[in-house]
Amino acid sequence: LSSGAMLHSILHFASYLTWYPFLCQRSFRHVKLQEPLCWLVSIDEEIQTLRQVLLAKCRRQQFLKRQLGITVISELRDEVTRGVDTIQIFCKNAHVTLAASNPPKKLRIIALILQ
């Protein structure tokens, strides 16, 4: 189901529950179900609103990028450069850590003598 169809069916079911408790002996149970349905409808409406706001912001972002001359290729190039820089820093740190954990043989011998 699409979100619109789901919302319609939820609203239909919620309106059904507003009248049904008066016709049923177990009305307390149905009244108890009505509150979560109202919350569900409210949350669904809020999600739709947030989607519309996000879409508007994405369009604005694309417009500003076009004005600044930022292309998809330049963004991709920047991301790859950042990734390569991160990997290089990680490799340097790993090399320093490895060197510190495995000192040269001469230093190990001196450390044994000093103990």
JSON list of C-alpha atoms in Angstrom, two decimals:
[
{"chain": "A", "resi": 1, "resn": "LEU", "atom": "CA", "xyz": [0.00, 0.00, 0.00]},
{"chain": "A", "resi": 2, "resn": "SER", "atom": "CA", "xyz": [1.14, 3.53, -0.66]},
{"chain": "A", "resi": 3, "resn": "SER", "atom": "CA", "xyz": [1.33, 5.86, 2.32]},
{"chain": "A", "resi": 4, "resn": "GLY", "atom": "CA", "xyz": [-1.71, 7.77, 1.07]},
{"chain": "A", "resi": 5, "resn": "ALA", "atom": "CA", "xyz": [-3.78, 4.60, 0.73]},
{"chain": "A", "resi": 6, "resn": "MET", "atom": "CA", "xyz": [-2.58, 3.44, 4.14]},
{"chain": "A", "resi": 7, "resn": "LEU", "atom": "CA", "xyz": [-3.54, 6.78, 5.70]},
{"chain": "A", "resi": 8, "resn": "HIS", "atom": "CA", "xyz": [-6.97, 6.59, 4.06]},
{"chain": "A", "resi": 9, "resn": "SER", "atom": "CA", "xyz": [-7.58, 3.07, 5.39]},
{"chain": "A", "resi": 10, "resn": "ILE", "atom": "CA", "xyz": [-6.39, 4.08, 8.87]},
{"chain": "A", "resi": 11, "resn": "LEU", "atom": "CA", "xyz": [-8.70, 7.10, 8.89]},
{"chain": "A", "resi": 12, "resn": "HIS", "atom": "CA", "xyz": [-11.58, 4.94, 7.68]},
{"chain": "A", "resi": 13, "resn": "PHE", "atom": "CA", "xyz": [-10.87, 2.39, 10.40]},
{"chain": "A", "resi": 14, "resn": "ALA", "atom": "CA", "xyz": [-10.53, 5.15, 13.02]},
{"chain": "A", "resi": 15, "resn": "SER", "atom": "CA", "xyz": [-13.89, 6.66, 12.03]},
{"chain": "A", "resi": 16, "resn": "TYR", "atom": "CA", "xyz": [-15.42, 3.19, 12.22]},
{"chain": "A", "resi": 17, "resn": "LEU", "atom": "CA", "xyz": [-14.09, 2.80, 15.75]},
{"chain": "A", "resi": 18, "resn": "THR", "atom": "CA", "xyz": [-15.65, 6.07, 16.89]},
{"chain": "A", "resi": 19, "resn": "TRP", "atom": "CA", "xyz": [-19.16, 4.65, 16.28]},
{"chain": "A", "resi": 20, "resn": "TYR", "atom": "CA", "xyz": [-18.62, 0.96, 16.86]},
{"chain": "A", "resi": 21, "resn": "PRO", "atom": "CA", "xyz": [-17.98, 1.07, 20.66]},
{"chain": "A", "resi": 22, "resn": "PHE", "atom": "CA", "xyz": [-21.51, 2.32, 21.26]},
{"chain": "A", "resi": 23, "resn": "LEU", "atom": "CA", "xyz": [-22.88, -0.70, 19.43]},
{"chain": "A", "resi": 24, "resn": "CYS", "atom": "CA", "xyz": [-20.66, -3.27, 21.08]},
{"chain": "A", "resi": 25, "resn": "GLN", "atom": "CA", "xyz": [-20.60, -4.67, 24.60]},
{"chain": "A", "resi": 26, "resn": "ARG", "atom": "CA", "xyz": [-16.81, -4.58, 24.59]},
{"chain": "A", "resi": 27, "resn": "SER", "atom": "CA", "xyz": [-16.67, -0.85, 23.93]},
{"chain": "A", "resi": 28, "resn": "PHE", "atom": "CA", "xyz": [-13.86, -0.26, 26.45]},
{"chain": "A", "resi": 29, "resn": "ARG", "atom": "CA", "xyz": [-11.49, -2.33, 24.32]},
{"chain": "A", "resi": 30, "resn": "HIS", "atom": "CA", "xyz": [-12.33, -0.35, 21.18]},
{"chain": "A", "resi": 31, "resn": "VAL", "atom": "CA", "xyz": [-12.02, 3.01, 22.92]},
{"chain": "A", "resi": 32, "resn": "LYS", "atom": "CA", "xyz": [-8.64, 1.82, 24.16]},
{"chain": "A", "resi": 33, "resn": "LEU", "atom": "CA", "xyz": [-7.62, 1.06, 20.55]},
{"chain": "A", "resi": 34, "resn": "GLN", "atom": "CA", "xyz": [-8.79, 4.43, 19.28]},
{"chain": "A", "resi": 35, "resn": "GLU", "atom": "CA", "xyz": [-6.08, 6.46, 21.04]},
{"chain": "A", "resi": 36, "resn": "PRO", "atom": "CA", "xyz": [-3.14, 4.58, 19.46]},
{"chain": "A", "resi": 37, "resn": "LEU", "atom": "CA", "xyz": [-4.84, 4.91, 16.06]},
{"chain": "A", "resi": 38, "resn": "CYS", "atom": "CA", "xyz": [-5.09, 8.67, 16.53]},
{"chain": "A", "resi": 39, "resn": "TRP", "atom": "CA", "xyz": [-1.40, 8.77, 17.44]},
{"chain": "A", "resi": 40, "resn": "LEU", "atom": "CA", "xyz": [-0.60, 6.66, 14.38]},
{"chain": "A", "resi": 41, "resn": "VAL", "atom": "CA", "xyz": [-2.51, 9.01, 12.09]},
{"chain": "A", "resi": 42, "resn": "SER", "atom": "CA", "xyz": [-0.83, 12.02, 13.70]},
{"chain": "A", "resi": 43, "resn": "ILE", "atom": "CA", "xyz": [2.64, 10.51, 13.31]},
{"chain": "A", "resi": 44, "resn": "ASP", "atom": "CA", "xyz": [1.91, 9.56, 9.69]},
{"chain": "A", "resi": 45, "resn": "GLU", "atom": "CA", "xyz": [0.86, 13.15, 8.92]},
{"chain": "A", "resi": 46, "resn": "GLU", "atom": "CA", "xyz": [4.01, 14.43, 10.62]},
{"chain": "A", "resi": 47, "resn": "ILE", "atom": "CA", "xyz": [6.17, 12.06, 8.55]},
{"chain": "A", "resi": 48, "resn": "GLN", "atom": "CA", "xyz": [4.53, 13.32, 5.35]},
{"chain": "A", "resi": 49, "resn": "THR", "atom": "CA", "xyz": [5.18, 16.93, 6.40]},
{"chain": "A", "resi": 50, "resn": "LEU", "atom": "CA", "xyz": [8.82, 16.17, 7.18]},
{"chain": "A", "resi": 51, "resn": "ARG", "atom": "CA", "xyz": [9.23, 14.47, 3.80]},
{"chain": "A", "resi": 52, "resn": "GLN", "atom": "CA", "xyz": [7.88, 17.55, 2.06]},
{"chain": "A", "resi": 53, "resn": "VAL", "atom": "CA", "xyz": [10.20, 19.83, 4.05]},
{"chain": "A", "resi": 54, "resn": "LEU", "atom": "CA", "xyz": [13.19, 17.60, 3.29]},
{"chain": "A", "resi": 55, "resn": "LEU", "atom": "CA", "xyz": [12.34, 17.57, -0.41]},
{"chain": "A", "resi": 56, "resn": "ALA", "atom": "CA", "xyz": [12.13, 21.38, -0.44]},
{"chain": "A", "resi": 57, "resn": "LYS", "atom": "CA", "xyz": [15.51, 21.63, 1.31]},
{"chain": "A", "resi": 58, "resn": "CYS", "atom": "CA", "xyz": [17.09, 19.19, -1.15]},
{"chain": "A", "resi": 59, "resn": "ARG", "atom": "CA", "xyz": [15.82, 21.26, -4.06]},
{"chain": "A", "resi": 60, "resn": "ARG", "atom": "CA", "xyz": [17.21, 24.42, -2.44]},
{"chain": "A", "resi": 61, "resn": "GLN", "atom": "CA", "xyz": [20.55, 22.67, -1.89]},
{"chain": "A", "resi": 62, "resn": "GLN", "atom": "CA", "xyz": [20.74, 21.62, -5.54]},
{"chain": "A", "resi": 63, "resn": "PHE", "atom": "CA", "xyz": [19.88, 25.17, -6.65]},
{"chain": "A", "resi": 64, "resn": "LEU", "atom": "CA", "xyz": [22.64, 26.65, -4.47]},
{"chain": "A", "resi": 65, "resn": "LYS", "atom": "CA", "xyz": [25.16, 24.07, -5.70]},
{"chain": "A", "resi": 66, "resn": "ARG", "atom": "CA", "xyz": [24.32, 24.96, -9.29]},
{"chain": "A", "resi": 67, "resn": "GLN", "atom": "CA", "xyz": [24.80, 28.66, -8.50]},
{"chain": "A", "resi": 68, "resn": "LEU", "atom": "CA", "xyz": [28.19, 27.93, -6.89]},
{"chain": "A", "resi": 69, "resn": "GLY", "atom": "CA", "xyz": [29.28, 25.73, -9.80]},
{"chain": "A", "resi": 70, "resn": "ILE", "atom": "CA", "xyz": [29.59, 22.60, -7.68]},
{"chain": "A", "resi": 71, "resn": "THR", "atom": "CA", "xyz": [29.10, 19.54, -9.88]},
{"chain": "A", "resi": 72, "resn": "VAL", "atom": "CA", "xyz": [28.58, 15.89, -9.08]},
{"chain": "A", "resi": 73, "resn": "ILE", "atom": "CA", "xyz": [32.05, 15.13, -10.45]},
{"chain": "A", "resi": 74, "resn": "SER", "atom": "CA", "xyz": [33.72, 17.69, -8.17]},
{"chain": "A", "resi": 75, "resn": "GLU", "atom": "CA", "xyz": [31.82, 16.34, -5.14]},
{"chain": "A", "resi": 76, "resn": "LEU", "atom": "CA", "xyz": [32.88, 12.79, -6.01]},
{"chain": "A", "resi": 77, "resn": "ARG", "atom": "CA", "xyz": [36.50, 13.88, -6.47]},
{"chain": "A", "resi": 78, "resn": "ASP", "atom": "CA", "xyz": [36.46, 15.62, -3.05]},
{"chain": "A", "resi": 79, "resn": "GLU", "atom": "CA", "xyz": [34.99, 12.52, -1.37]},
{"chain": "A", "resi": 80, "resn": "VAL", "atom": "CA", "xyz": [37.60, 10.24, -2.93]},
{"chain": "A", "resi": 81, "resn": "THR", "atom": "CA", "xyz": [40.40, 12.63, -1.93]},
{"chain": "A", "resi": 82, "resn": "ARG", "atom": "CA", "xyz": [39.10, 12.72, 1.65]},
{"chain": "A", "resi": 83, "resn": "GLY", "atom": "CA", "xyz": [38.88, 8.92, 1.71]},
{"chain": "A", "resi": 84, "resn": "VAL", "atom": "CA", "xyz": [42.44, 8.52, 0.42]},
{"chain": "A", "resi": 85, "resn": "ASP", "atom": "CA", "xyz": [43.71, 11.03, 3.00]},
{"chain": "A", "resi": 86, "resn": "THR", "atom": "CA", "xyz": [41.94, 9.12, 5.78]},
{"chain": "A", "resi": 87, "resn": "ILE", "atom": "CA", "xyz": [43.47, 5.83, 4.64]},
{"chain": "A", "resi": 88, "resn": "GLN", "atom": "CA", "xyz": [46.95, 7.39, 4.48]},
{"chain": "A", "resi": 89, "resn": "ILE", "atom": "CA", "xyz": [46.60, 8.78, 8.01]},
{"chain": "A", "resi": 90, "resn": "PHE", "atom": "CA", "xyz": [45.37, 5.41, 9.26]},
{"chain": "A", "resi": 91, "resn": "CYS", "atom": "CA", "xyz": [48.33, 3.62, 7.64]},
{"chain": "A", "resi": 92, "resn": "LYS", "atom": "CA", "xyz": [50.81, 6.09, 9.19]},
{"chain": "A", "resi": 93, "resn": "ASN", "atom": "CA", "xyz": [49.23, 5.64, 12.63]},
{"chain": "A", "resi": 94, "resn": "ALA", "atom": "CA", "xyz": [49.26, 1.86, 12.25]},
{"chain": "A", "resi": 95, "resn": "HIS", "atom": "CA", "xyz": [52.94, 1.94, 11.23]},
{"chain": "A", "resi": 96, "resn": "VAL", "atom": "CA", "xyz": [53.85, 4.10, 14.28]},
{"chain": "A", "resi": 97, "resn": "THR", "atom": "CA", "xyz": [51.87, 1.80, 16.60]},
{"chain": "A", "resi": 98, "resn": "LEU", "atom": "CA", "xyz": [53.50, -1.29, 15.13]},
{"chain": "A", "resi": 99, "resn": "ALA", "atom": "CA", "xyz": [56.97, 0.25, 15.46]},
{"chain": "A", "resi": 100, "resn": "ALA", "atom": "CA", "xyz": [56.29, 1.16, 19.09]},
{"chain": "A", "resi": 101, "resn": "SER", "atom": "CA", "xyz": [55.04, -2.32, 19.95]},
{"chain": "A", "resi": 102, "resn": "ASN", "atom": "CA", "xyz": [58.01, -4.06, 18.24]},
{"chain": "A", "resi": 103, "resn": "PRO", "atom": "CA", "xyz": [61.17, -2.12, 19.13]},
{"chain": "A", "resi": 104, "resn": "PRO", "atom": "CA", "xyz": [64.42, -2.98, 17.32]},
{"chain": "A", "resi": 105, "resn": "LYS", "atom": "CA", "xyz": [66.45, -5.90, 18.68]},
{"chain": "A", "resi": 106, "resn": "LYS", "atom": "CA", "xyz": [69.18, -3.61, 20.08]},
{"chain": "A", "resi": 107, "resn": "LEU", "atom": "CA", "xyz": [66.68, -1.69, 22.20]},
{"chain": "A", "resi": 108, "resn": "ARG", "atom": "CA", "xyz": [65.23, -4.93, 23.56]},
{"chain": "A", "resi": 109, "resn": "ILE", "atom": "CA", "xyz": [68.68, -6.13, 24.59]},
{"chain": "A", "resi": 110, "resn": "ILE", "atom": "CA", "xyz": [69.43, -2.79, 26.31]},
{"chain": "A", "resi": 111, "resn": "ALA", "atom": "CA", "xyz": [66.09, -2.97, 28.12]},
{"chain": "A", "resi": 112, "resn": "LEU", "atom": "CA", "xyz": [66.92, -6.50, 29.36]},
{"chain": "A", "resi": 113, "resn": "ILE", "atom": "CA", "xyz": [70.34, -5.38, 30.61]},
{"chain": "A", "resi": 114, "resn": "LEU", "atom": "CA", "xyz": [68.86, -2.39, 32.47]},
{"chain": "A", "resi": 115, "resn": "GLN", "atom": "CA", "xyz": [66.36, -4.57, 34.32]}
]
